[in-house]
Amino acid sequence: MSSARLQLLDPETPDERRAYPRFIPDPAVPVLFAHPHVETPTAGLIQDVSEGGVRIVAPPTARPGLHWADPLRIEISYSESTRAGQVEGTVLRAYVVRLVVDASQLVIQARFDRQGADGAWEAFAQWLASLQTPAP
């Protein structure tokens, strides 16, 4: 049993989310995010993004009512790059894989569900390809 556990924790086996190159949008891209059944979304900013998932930051006072593995609805809001990439207003589906709150910020890491996008996944993927600043 311990060998199976060691195999799961092997750092040579990359997480599927990390298989995609991540990008940092500059300037930051505002988003609205919430559980799909919540009427009033929370505002945040994309910290980094890839085809596999997204990291969103929000003020530490944000209370999105999300928990690990919850479904997540993300609406991309206005920014110069999203308007140019024609992804402003795109709604993406994801689920929460990590949620951290401290005194300075709320950080949500989410994995995208391509089947749950509103049909604009290709435009979103092209916008990602146009981002030139890889995340460290």
Tab-separated table of C-alpha atoms in Angstrom:
chain	number	residue	atom	x	y	z
A	1	MET	CA	0.000	0.000	0.000
A	2	SER	CA	2.810	2.415	0.774
A	3	SER	CA	4.358	1.830	-2.674
A	4	ALA	CA	1.041	2.724	-4.311
A	5	ARG	CA	0.912	5.878	-2.219
A	6	LEU	CA	4.464	6.769	-3.238
A	7	GLN	CA	3.574	6.233	-6.859
A	8	LEU	CA	0.655	8.659	-6.595
A	9	LEU	CA	2.896	11.280	-5.015
A	10	ASP	CA	5.698	10.823	-7.548
A	11	PRO	CA	6.732	14.317	-8.757
A	12	GLU	CA	7.670	12.868	-12.155
A	13	THR	CA	3.975	12.284	-12.872
A	14	PRO	CA	2.646	15.736	-13.798
A	15	ASP	CA	-0.854	16.795	-12.878
A	16	GLU	CA	-3.058	16.972	-15.989
A	17	ARG	CA	-3.819	20.640	-15.253
A	18	ARG	CA	-0.100	21.395	-15.401
A	19	ALA	CA	0.317	19.758	-18.796
A	20	TYR	CA	-0.837	22.989	-20.470
A	21	PRO	CA	1.286	26.156	-20.638
A	22	ARG	CA	-0.062	28.805	-18.263
A	23	PHE	CA	-0.230	32.491	-19.121
A	24	ILE	CA	-0.527	35.672	-17.107
A	25	PRO	CA	-2.852	38.173	-18.792
A	26	ASP	CA	-1.436	41.697	-18.694
A	27	PRO	CA	-3.361	43.739	-17.798
A	28	ALA	CA	-5.345	41.466	-15.503
A	29	VAL	CA	-8.674	40.223	-16.855
A	30	PRO	CA	-11.759	40.775	-14.684
A	31	VAL	CA	-14.214	37.908	-14.291
A	32	LEU	CA	-17.447	37.206	-12.486
A	33	PHE	CA	-17.594	33.787	-10.854
A	34	ALA	CA	-20.098	31.809	-8.801
A	35	HIS	CA	-21.660	28.431	-8.235
A	36	PRO	CA	-24.092	27.896	-11.166
A	37	HIS	CA	-27.102	28.102	-8.800
A	38	VAL	CA	-26.072	31.403	-7.180
A	39	GLU	CA	-27.745	34.521	-8.590
A	40	THR	CA	-25.154	37.138	-7.604
A	41	PRO	CA	-21.605	36.359	-8.769
A	42	THR	CA	-18.373	37.499	-7.137
A	43	ALA	CA	-15.887	39.723	-8.984
A	44	GLY	CA	-12.272	38.664	-9.351
A	45	LEU	CA	-9.239	38.812	-11.617
A	46	ILE	CA	-7.544	36.074	-13.611
A	47	GLN	CA	-4.106	35.593	-12.077
A	48	ASP	CA	-3.041	32.953	-14.594
A	49	VAL	CA	-4.836	30.799	-17.130
A	50	SER	CA	-4.295	27.806	-19.414
A	51	GLU	CA	-6.460	25.488	-21.475
A	52	GLY	CA	-6.559	23.235	-18.423
A	53	GLY	CA	-7.695	25.724	-15.833
A	54	VAL	CA	-7.562	29.116	-14.226
A	55	ARG	CA	-6.427	30.793	-11.026
A	56	ILE	CA	-8.727	33.621	-9.915
A	57	VAL	CA	-7.965	36.116	-7.143
A	58	ALA	CA	-10.536	38.198	-5.288
A	59	PRO	CA	-10.555	40.368	-2.161
A	60	PRO	CA	-10.337	38.407	1.104
A	61	THR	CA	-13.794	39.694	2.024
A	62	ALA	CA	-15.384	37.926	-0.974
A	63	ARG	CA	-17.833	35.220	0.041
A	64	PRO	CA	-18.589	33.155	-3.061
A	65	GLY	CA	-19.967	30.225	-1.050
A	66	LEU	CA	-17.791	27.721	-2.898
A	67	HIS	CA	-16.169	24.545	-1.638
A	68	TRP	CA	-13.697	22.058	-3.054
A	69	ALA	CA	-15.066	20.205	-6.122
A	70	ASP	CA	-18.037	22.575	-6.515
A	71	PRO	CA	-19.056	23.484	-10.062
A	72	LEU	CA	-18.075	26.994	-11.056
A	73	ARG	CA	-19.487	29.397	-13.641
A	74	ILE	CA	-16.946	31.955	-14.900
A	75	GLU	CA	-17.949	34.909	-17.076
A	76	ILE	CA	-15.108	36.796	-18.721
A	77	SER	CA	-15.628	40.510	-18.307
A	78	TYR	CA	-14.296	43.516	-20.214
A	79	SER	CA	-10.605	44.126	-20.832
A	80	GLU	CA	-8.671	45.302	-23.868
A	81	SER	CA	-7.373	41.810	-24.629
A	82	THR	CA	-10.729	40.048	-24.173
A	83	ARG	CA	-12.513	42.533	-26.408
A	84	ALA	CA	-9.798	42.198	-29.080
A	85	GLY	CA	-9.931	38.398	-28.743
A	86	GLN	CA	-13.745	38.433	-28.921
A	87	VAL	CA	-14.111	36.482	-25.683
A	88	GLU	CA	-15.694	39.245	-23.597
A	89	GLY	CA	-18.876	37.820	-22.059
A	90	THR	CA	-17.835	34.209	-22.656
A	91	VAL	CA	-19.165	31.858	-20.002
A	92	LEU	CA	-16.929	28.955	-19.018
A	93	ARG	CA	-17.693	26.033	-16.741
A	94	ALA	CA	-15.155	24.635	-14.326
A	95	TYR	CA	-14.918	23.043	-10.924
A	96	VAL	CA	-12.964	24.124	-7.872
A	97	VAL	CA	-9.740	22.209	-7.223
A	98	ARG	CA	-8.238	24.541	-4.605
A	99	LEU	CA	-9.578	27.368	-2.474
A	100	VAL	CA	-7.328	29.483	-0.230
A	101	VAL	CA	-8.249	32.540	1.821
A	102	ASP	CA	-5.815	34.637	3.823
A	103	ALA	CA	-5.649	38.234	5.023
A	104	SER	CA	-4.703	39.572	1.594
A	105	GLN	CA	-6.779	37.610	-0.926
A	106	LEU	CA	-9.065	34.749	-1.872
A	107	VAL	CA	-7.499	32.418	-4.451
A	108	ILE	CA	-9.530	29.891	-6.428
A	109	GLN	CA	-7.907	27.346	-8.700
A	110	ALA	CA	-10.342	25.703	-11.060
A	111	ARG	CA	-10.172	23.117	-13.803
A	112	PHE	CA	-12.127	23.841	-16.961
A	113	ASP	CA	-14.926	21.622	-18.214
A	114	ARG	CA	-14.805	22.120	-21.980
A	115	GLN	CA	-18.168	20.433	-22.403
A	116	GLY	CA	-19.728	23.069	-20.178
A	117	ALA	CA	-18.533	26.113	-22.124
A	118	ASP	CA	-21.122	28.179	-23.959
A	119	GLY	CA	-19.821	27.133	-27.369
A	120	ALA	CA	-17.022	29.684	-27.565
A	121	TRP	CA	-14.173	27.379	-26.515
A	122	GLU	CA	-12.323	27.854	-29.831
A	123	ALA	CA	-12.369	31.648	-29.456
A	124	PHE	CA	-11.164	31.243	-25.867
A	125	ALA	CA	-8.322	28.930	-26.972
A	126	GLN	CA	-7.272	31.449	-29.649
A	127	TRP	CA	-7.293	34.238	-27.060
A	128	LEU	CA	-5.071	32.103	-24.810
A	129	ALA	CA	-2.653	31.560	-27.675
A	130	SER	CA	-2.446	35.334	-28.160
A	131	LEU	CA	-1.190	35.843	-24.595
A	132	GLN	CA	2.570	36.141	-24.736
A	133	THR	CA	3.558	36.178	-21.055
A	134	PRO	CA	4.062	32.638	-19.738
A	135	ALA	CA	3.543	32.115	-16.021
A	136	PRO	CA	6.629	31.160	-13.984
